Amino acid sequence: MTNDLDDRMHFAIDLARRAGELGLKYFRDFDNLTVESKGHQDLVSEGDRELELFIRAAIAEAYPQDGIVGEEHAAVAGTTGHVWVIDPIDGTANFVRGIPAWCVVIACARDGETVAGVIHEPSTDETFYARLGGGAFLNGKPIKASDAASLSEGAVGTGLSNRVSTMNVVVLIGLIMGEGGVFYRNASGALMLAYAASGRLLGYIEEHMNAWDCLAGMLLVEEAGGTVLKADPKTVLGHGTRVITGGRHIFRKLQALCAEAFEPTR
């Protein structure tokens, strides 16, 4: 089983990097991108759609019996219990405006549990990756979540979901700052999760995230020695989840602030 997970992880690393190269071609010509709005602050470009088709085709060739769930195209059912969960470009709002803070996200789940995850940031050529039980890495070097015990020791990444009240994150930010902390947001939740896994951020919080945005990053945080709010494996692929992640010493404080700021989980 370990060999299979390693194979899947290395396949995903290579695929994310190849997809990133394709994405850079669109990014360098962003003035000519066709961009549509899917809702409030929710954009999609031809780059998103073409990268997802590229990733799906590679998965279908290498693992034809696996399922696929992605942001831009319909889900594909599989028969192996493995499902690839992909976001071709997380941070599309940045991507279409020439801001180099976007990434390719590929996760593999088995029966709802994430077993491998890759987040590749093409603009910096940084590839974060992990497999279940195998640790977390950045370009081949082990990474570690923050050991900070106080919010005053760094920044907390915060996301904005259009599925919940926008005032909730405003309340959260106020609470973080009231504890002597600061917030960080770069409009790519997956990338901020990678930063939490590597100790650049104390943690990352978003009241609701879709599976393709968060599964890879949550695995990264756990494998880097951090703590995450566990997602329900029965519902996460279809309905997403609340995301609270952080270094092991700061997680309970972040969880307490979220309990005060967010609506109760139903």
mmCIF file of C-alpha atoms in Angstrom:
data_model
loop_
_atom_site.group_PDB
_atom_site.id
_atom_site.type_symbol
_atom_site.label_atom_id
_atom_site.label_comp_id
_atom_site.label_asym_id
_atom_site.label_seq_id
_atom_site.Cartn_x
_atom_site.Cartn_y
_atom_site.Cartn_z
ATOM 1 C CA MET A 1 0.000 0.000 0.000
ATOM 2 C CA THR A 2 2.854 2.385 0.841
ATOM 3 C CA ASN A 3 4.378 1.861 -2.589
ATOM 4 C CA ASP A 4 1.036 2.607 -4.213
ATOM 5 C CA LEU A 5 0.687 5.852 -2.246
ATOM 6 C CA ASP A 6 4.239 6.850 -3.143
ATOM 7 C CA ASP A 7 3.491 6.166 -6.802
ATOM 8 C CA ARG A 8 0.336 8.264 -6.635
ATOM 9 C CA MET A 9 2.122 11.104 -4.868
ATOM 10 C CA HIS A 10 4.984 11.218 -7.376
ATOM 11 C CA PHE A 11 2.504 11.010 -10.244
ATOM 12 C CA ALA A 12 0.635 13.988 -8.772
ATOM 13 C CA ILE A 13 3.858 15.970 -8.273
ATOM 14 C CA ASP A 14 4.872 15.491 -11.889
ATOM 15 C CA LEU A 15 1.377 16.236 -13.159
ATOM 16 C CA ALA A 16 1.030 19.406 -11.065
ATOM 17 C CA ARG A 17 4.346 20.690 -12.379
ATOM 18 C CA ARG A 18 3.396 19.964 -15.988
ATOM 19 C CA ALA A 19 0.028 21.642 -15.478
ATOM 20 C CA GLY A 20 1.834 24.587 -13.907
ATOM 21 C CA GLU A 21 3.965 25.008 -17.022
ATOM 22 C CA LEU A 22 0.813 25.122 -19.120
ATOM 23 C CA GLY A 23 -0.749 27.576 -16.678
ATOM 24 C CA LEU A 24 2.244 29.909 -16.945
ATOM 25 C CA LYS A 25 1.655 30.220 -20.689
ATOM 26 C CA TYR A 26 -1.838 31.548 -20.009
ATOM 27 C CA PHE A 27 -0.631 33.671 -17.083
ATOM 28 C CA ARG A 28 2.014 35.440 -19.168
ATOM 29 C CA ASP A 29 -0.721 36.378 -21.655
ATOM 30 C CA PHE A 30 -3.379 37.218 -19.043
ATOM 31 C CA ASP A 31 -4.463 40.364 -20.907
ATOM 32 C CA ASN A 32 -5.954 38.106 -23.605
ATOM 33 C CA LEU A 33 -7.625 35.578 -21.296
ATOM 34 C CA THR A 34 -11.350 34.950 -21.599
ATOM 35 C CA VAL A 35 -12.744 35.391 -18.085
ATOM 36 C CA GLU A 36 -16.252 34.750 -16.762
ATOM 37 C CA SER A 37 -17.904 35.364 -13.406
ATOM 38 C CA LYS A 38 -19.519 32.451 -11.554
ATOM 39 C CA GLY A 39 -20.697 34.674 -8.709
ATOM 40 C CA HIS A 40 -19.471 37.264 -6.240
ATOM 41 C CA GLN A 41 -15.642 37.325 -6.382
ATOM 42 C CA ASP A 42 -15.753 33.920 -8.112
ATOM 43 C CA LEU A 43 -14.042 33.926 -11.508
ATOM 44 C CA VAL A 44 -13.156 31.281 -14.058
ATOM 45 C CA SER A 45 -10.862 31.639 -17.054
ATOM 46 C CA GLU A 46 -10.170 29.551 -20.117
ATOM 47 C CA GLY A 47 -6.919 28.694 -18.373
ATOM 48 C CA ASP A 48 -8.808 27.045 -15.493
ATOM 49 C CA ARG A 49 -10.863 24.927 -17.848
ATOM 50 C CA GLU A 50 -7.989 23.903 -20.120
ATOM 51 C CA LEU A 51 -5.714 22.987 -17.206
ATOM 52 C CA GLU A 52 -8.434 20.866 -15.640
ATOM 53 C CA LEU A 53 -8.986 19.009 -18.918
ATOM 54 C CA PHE A 54 -5.223 18.443 -19.146
ATOM 55 C CA ILE A 55 -5.074 17.069 -15.586
ATOM 56 C CA ARG A 56 -8.164 14.907 -16.047
ATOM 57 C CA ALA A 57 -6.789 13.358 -19.230
ATOM 58 C CA ALA A 58 -3.518 12.443 -17.516
ATOM 59 C CA ILE A 59 -5.343 10.864 -14.568
ATOM 60 C CA ALA A 60 -7.693 8.943 -16.849
ATOM 61 C CA GLU A 61 -4.698 7.493 -18.687
ATOM 62 C CA ALA A 62 -2.691 6.554 -15.585
ATOM 63 C CA TYR A 63 -5.559 5.527 -13.269
ATOM 64 C CA PRO A 64 -8.555 4.813 -15.540
ATOM 65 C CA GLN A 65 -10.684 3.203 -12.801
ATOM 66 C CA ASP A 66 -10.309 6.048 -10.280
ATOM 67 C CA GLY A 67 -12.890 8.763 -9.734
ATOM 68 C CA ILE A 68 -12.255 12.450 -10.393
ATOM 69 C CA VAL A 69 -13.783 15.507 -8.733
ATOM 70 C CA GLY A 70 -12.801 18.955 -9.992
ATOM 71 C CA GLU A 71 -13.954 22.526 -9.806
ATOM 72 C CA GLU A 72 -14.735 23.226 -13.449
ATOM 73 C CA HIS A 73 -16.071 19.972 -14.932
ATOM 74 C CA ALA A 74 -18.473 17.209 -13.919
ATOM 75 C CA ALA A 75 -17.407 14.507 -11.493
ATOM 76 C CA VAL A 76 -16.329 11.104 -12.826
ATOM 77 C CA ALA A 77 -17.308 8.018 -10.835
ATOM 78 C CA GLY A 78 -14.680 5.361 -10.180
ATOM 79 C CA THR A 79 -14.581 1.770 -8.976
ATOM 80 C CA THR A 80 -11.375 1.624 -6.885
ATOM 81 C CA GLY A 81 -12.336 3.761 -3.898
ATOM 82 C CA HIS A 82 -9.728 6.332 -4.963
ATOM 83 C CA VAL A 83 -10.870 9.782 -6.061
ATOM 84 C CA TRP A 84 -8.625 12.499 -7.470
ATOM 85 C CA VAL A 85 -9.688 15.934 -6.262
ATOM 86 C CA ILE A 86 -8.336 18.792 -8.355
ATOM 87 C CA ASP A 87 -8.330 22.557 -8.613
ATOM 88 C CA PRO A 88 -6.423 23.512 -11.762
ATOM 89 C CA ILE A 89 -5.910 27.107 -10.658
ATOM 90 C CA ASP A 90 -6.587 28.116 -7.075
ATOM 91 C CA GLY A 91 -6.340 31.883 -6.894
ATOM 92 C CA THR A 92 -8.016 32.656 -10.222
ATOM 93 C CA ALA A 93 -8.680 36.267 -9.157
ATOM 94 C CA ASN A 94 -4.907 36.683 -8.908
ATOM 95 C CA PHE A 95 -4.205 34.677 -12.041
ATOM 96 C CA VAL A 96 -6.392 36.803 -14.317
ATOM 97 C CA ARG A 97 -4.937 40.054 -12.966
ATOM 98 C CA GLY A 98 -1.267 39.158 -13.276
ATOM 99 C CA ILE A 99 -0.664 38.622 -9.561
ATOM 100 C CA PRO A 100 1.795 35.719 -9.051
ATOM 101 C CA ALA A 101 -0.069 34.027 -6.201
ATOM 102 C CA TRP A 102 -1.910 31.032 -7.657
ATOM 103 C CA CYS A 103 -1.345 27.305 -7.633
ATOM 104 C CA VAL A 104 -2.258 23.916 -9.053
ATOM 105 C CA VAL A 105 -3.855 21.624 -6.470
ATOM 106 C CA ILE A 106 -4.099 17.838 -6.767
ATOM 107 C CA ALA A 107 -5.211 15.514 -3.974
ATOM 108 C CA CYS A 108 -6.000 11.812 -3.940
ATOM 109 C CA ALA A 109 -8.547 10.477 -1.459
ATOM 110 C CA ARG A 110 -9.344 6.866 -0.586
ATOM 111 C CA ASP A 111 -12.818 6.266 0.834
ATOM 112 C CA GLY A 112 -13.007 9.953 1.747
ATOM 113 C CA GLU A 113 -9.597 10.121 3.470
ATOM 114 C CA THR A 114 -6.870 12.141 1.784
ATOM 115 C CA VAL A 115 -3.826 9.952 1.105
ATOM 116 C CA ALA A 116 -1.724 12.243 -1.098
ATOM 117 C CA GLY A 117 -1.679 15.939 -1.813
ATOM 118 C CA VAL A 118 0.292 18.381 -3.952
ATOM 119 C CA ILE A 119 0.189 22.174 -4.139
ATOM 120 C CA HIS A 120 2.415 23.629 -6.849
ATOM 121 C CA GLU A 121 3.031 27.369 -7.188
ATOM 122 C CA PRO A 122 4.414 27.866 -10.711
ATOM 123 C CA SER A 123 5.466 31.502 -10.293
ATOM 124 C CA THR A 124 7.978 30.597 -7.575
ATOM 125 C CA ASP A 125 8.538 26.986 -8.681
ATOM 126 C CA GLU A 126 7.606 25.752 -5.210
ATOM 127 C CA THR A 127 6.029 22.321 -4.902
ATOM 128 C CA PHE A 128 4.549 21.321 -1.550
ATOM 129 C CA TYR A 129 3.590 17.658 -1.214
ATOM 130 C CA ALA A 130 2.700 14.951 1.271
ATOM 131 C CA ARG A 131 1.381 11.439 1.497
ATOM 132 C CA LEU A 132 -0.449 9.898 4.432
ATOM 133 C CA GLY A 133 2.091 8.800 7.027
ATOM 134 C CA GLY A 134 5.051 9.972 4.961
ATOM 135 C CA GLY A 135 5.692 13.548 6.081
ATOM 136 C CA ALA A 136 5.402 16.832 4.201
ATOM 137 C CA PHE A 137 7.948 18.412 1.889
ATOM 138 C CA LEU A 138 8.774 21.502 -0.141
ATOM 139 C CA ASN A 139 10.932 20.839 -3.199
ATOM 140 C CA GLY A 140 12.365 17.745 -1.545
ATOM 141 C CA LYS A 141 13.054 19.245 1.882
ATOM 142 C CA PRO A 142 10.942 18.380 4.967
ATOM 143 C CA ILE A 143 8.670 21.127 6.246
ATOM 144 C CA LYS A 144 7.264 21.728 9.710
ATOM 145 C CA ALA A 145 4.224 23.616 10.963
ATOM 146 C CA SER A 146 4.788 26.494 13.380
ATOM 147 C CA ASP A 147 5.749 25.822 16.989
ATOM 148 C CA ALA A 148 4.459 29.245 18.081
ATOM 149 C CA ALA A 149 2.325 29.328 21.221
ATOM 150 C CA SER A 150 1.015 32.892 20.868
ATOM 151 C CA LEU A 151 -0.791 34.718 18.088
ATOM 152 C CA SER A 152 1.648 37.589 18.554
ATOM 153 C CA GLU A 153 4.402 35.409 17.056
ATOM 154 C CA GLY A 154 3.169 35.484 13.462
ATOM 155 C CA ALA A 155 0.258 35.833 11.052
ATOM 156 C CA VAL A 156 -2.864 33.726 10.582
ATOM 157 C CA GLY A 157 -4.137 33.123 7.067
ATOM 158 C CA THR A 158 -7.832 33.873 6.622
ATOM 159 C CA GLY A 159 -10.143 32.990 3.760
ATOM 160 C CA LEU A 160 -13.417 34.466 2.564
ATOM 161 C CA SER A 161 -16.239 32.107 1.598
ATOM 162 C CA ASN A 162 -19.276 33.217 -0.382
ATOM 163 C CA ARG A 163 -21.312 30.435 1.252
ATOM 164 C CA VAL A 164 -21.415 32.141 4.647
ATOM 165 C CA SER A 165 -21.831 35.636 6.021
ATOM 166 C CA THR A 166 -18.875 37.828 5.148
ATOM 167 C CA MET A 167 -19.212 39.504 8.528
ATOM 168 C CA ASN A 168 -18.087 36.312 10.254
ATOM 169 C CA VAL A 169 -14.525 36.614 8.966
ATOM 170 C CA VAL A 170 -14.533 40.291 9.941
ATOM 171 C CA VAL A 171 -15.367 39.244 13.493
ATOM 172 C CA LEU A 172 -12.621 36.603 13.365
ATOM 173 C CA ILE A 173 -10.026 39.103 12.189
ATOM 174 C CA GLY A 174 -10.996 41.433 15.036
ATOM 175 C CA LEU A 175 -10.548 38.606 17.531
ATOM 176 C CA ILE A 176 -7.161 37.669 16.088
ATOM 177 C CA MET A 177 -5.960 41.257 16.291
ATOM 178 C CA GLY A 178 -7.352 41.538 19.809
ATOM 179 C CA GLU A 179 -4.992 38.702 20.782
ATOM 180 C CA GLY A 180 -2.018 40.607 19.405
ATOM 181 C CA GLY A 181 -2.007 38.778 16.089
ATOM 182 C CA VAL A 182 -2.295 39.838 12.466
ATOM 183 C CA PHE A 183 -4.097 38.303 9.524
ATOM 184 C CA TYR A 184 -2.817 37.385 6.077
ATOM 185 C CA ARG A 185 -4.802 36.854 2.902
ATOM 186 C CA ASN A 186 -3.524 36.311 -0.634
ATOM 187 C CA ALA A 187 -6.744 35.059 -2.300
ATOM 188 C CA SER A 188 -5.520 31.458 -2.633
ATOM 189 C CA GLY A 189 -6.710 29.273 0.215
ATOM 190 C CA ALA A 190 -4.687 26.270 -0.951
ATOM 191 C CA LEU A 191 -1.495 28.293 -1.059
ATOM 192 C CA MET A 192 -2.105 29.679 2.421
ATOM 193 C CA LEU A 193 -2.631 26.129 3.695
ATOM 194 C CA ALA A 194 0.758 25.239 2.204
ATOM 195 C CA TYR A 195 2.240 28.239 3.999
ATOM 196 C CA ALA A 196 0.693 27.031 7.258
ATOM 197 C CA ALA A 197 2.221 23.594 6.705
ATOM 198 C CA SER A 198 5.651 25.118 6.146
ATOM 199 C CA GLY A 199 5.490 27.379 9.212
ATOM 200 C CA ARG A 200 5.258 30.604 7.221
ATOM 201 C CA LEU A 201 1.837 31.157 8.763
ATOM 202 C CA LEU A 202 0.695 30.149 12.241
ATOM 203 C CA GLY A 203 -2.354 28.555 10.669
ATOM 204 C CA TYR A 204 -5.105 28.972 8.125
ATOM 205 C CA ILE A 205 -8.848 29.381 8.684
ATOM 206 C CA GLU A 206 -11.854 29.497 6.371
ATOM 207 C CA GLU A 207 -15.444 28.965 7.433
ATOM 208 C CA HIS A 208 -16.212 26.876 4.363
ATOM 209 C CA MET A 209 -13.975 25.435 1.639
ATOM 210 C CA ASN A 210 -14.662 23.075 -1.219
ATOM 211 C CA ALA A 211 -12.777 19.785 -1.204
ATOM 212 C CA TRP A 212 -10.626 20.660 -4.221
ATOM 213 C CA ASP A 213 -9.328 23.757 -2.424
ATOM 214 C CA CYS A 214 -8.495 22.236 0.952
ATOM 215 C CA LEU A 215 -7.850 18.482 1.014
ATOM 216 C CA ALA A 216 -4.251 18.632 -0.209
ATOM 217 C CA GLY A 217 -3.392 21.483 2.154
ATOM 218 C CA MET A 218 -5.001 19.891 5.180
ATOM 219 C CA LEU A 219 -2.965 16.735 4.630
ATOM 220 C CA LEU A 220 0.159 18.866 4.296
ATOM 221 C CA VAL A 221 -0.500 20.557 7.640
ATOM 222 C CA GLU A 222 -1.076 17.249 9.425
ATOM 223 C CA GLU A 223 1.961 15.591 7.914
ATOM 224 C CA ALA A 224 4.023 18.658 8.860
ATOM 225 C CA GLY A 225 3.108 18.136 12.523
ATOM 226 C CA GLY A 226 0.254 20.624 12.702
ATOM 227 C CA THR A 227 -3.360 20.080 13.711
ATOM 228 C CA VAL A 228 -6.507 20.320 11.595
ATOM 229 C CA LEU A 229 -10.223 20.230 12.233
ATOM 230 C CA LYS A 230 -11.138 16.837 10.790
ATOM 231 C CA ALA A 231 -13.484 16.813 7.816
ATOM 232 C CA ASP A 232 -16.320 14.300 7.551
ATOM 233 C CA PRO A 233 -15.107 11.752 4.956
ATOM 234 C CA LYS A 234 -18.713 10.964 4.016
ATOM 235 C CA THR A 235 -19.597 14.523 3.007
ATOM 236 C CA VAL A 236 -16.397 16.446 2.300
ATOM 237 C CA LEU A 237 -16.129 15.589 -1.402
ATOM 238 C CA GLY A 238 -19.662 16.712 -2.162
ATOM 239 C CA HIS A 239 -20.209 19.497 0.332
ATOM 240 C CA GLY A 240 -16.820 20.756 1.479
ATOM 241 C CA THR A 241 -15.911 21.516 5.071
ATOM 242 C CA ARG A 242 -14.974 24.098 7.667
ATOM 243 C CA VAL A 243 -11.212 24.538 7.756
ATOM 244 C CA ILE A 244 -9.268 25.331 10.907
ATOM 245 C CA THR A 245 -5.581 24.473 10.849
ATOM 246 C CA GLY A 246 -2.569 25.515 12.868
ATOM 247 C CA GLY A 247 0.593 24.562 14.624
ATOM 248 C CA ARG A 248 -0.033 22.153 17.490
ATOM 249 C CA HIS A 249 0.444 24.809 20.185
ATOM 250 C CA ILE A 250 -1.804 27.430 18.581
ATOM 251 C CA PHE A 251 -4.629 25.269 17.206
ATOM 252 C CA ARG A 252 -6.872 25.300 20.286
ATOM 253 C CA LYS A 253 -6.695 29.100 20.466
ATOM 254 C CA LEU A 254 -7.664 29.365 16.803
ATOM 255 C CA GLN A 255 -10.486 26.880 17.319
ATOM 256 C CA ALA A 256 -11.812 28.912 20.251
ATOM 257 C CA LEU A 257 -11.778 32.127 18.217
ATOM 258 C CA CYS A 258 -13.638 30.406 15.389
ATOM 259 C CA ALA A 259 -16.277 29.137 17.816
ATOM 260 C CA GLU A 260 -16.904 32.758 18.757
ATOM 261 C CA ALA A 261 -16.834 34.164 15.222
ATOM 262 C CA PHE A 262 -18.538 31.524 13.081
ATOM 263 C CA GLU A 263 -22.008 30.048 12.902
ATOM 264 C CA PRO A 264 -22.347 26.662 14.633
ATOM 265 C CA THR A 265 -21.535 23.748 12.321
ATOM 266 C CA ARG A 266 -24.735 22.012 11.309
#
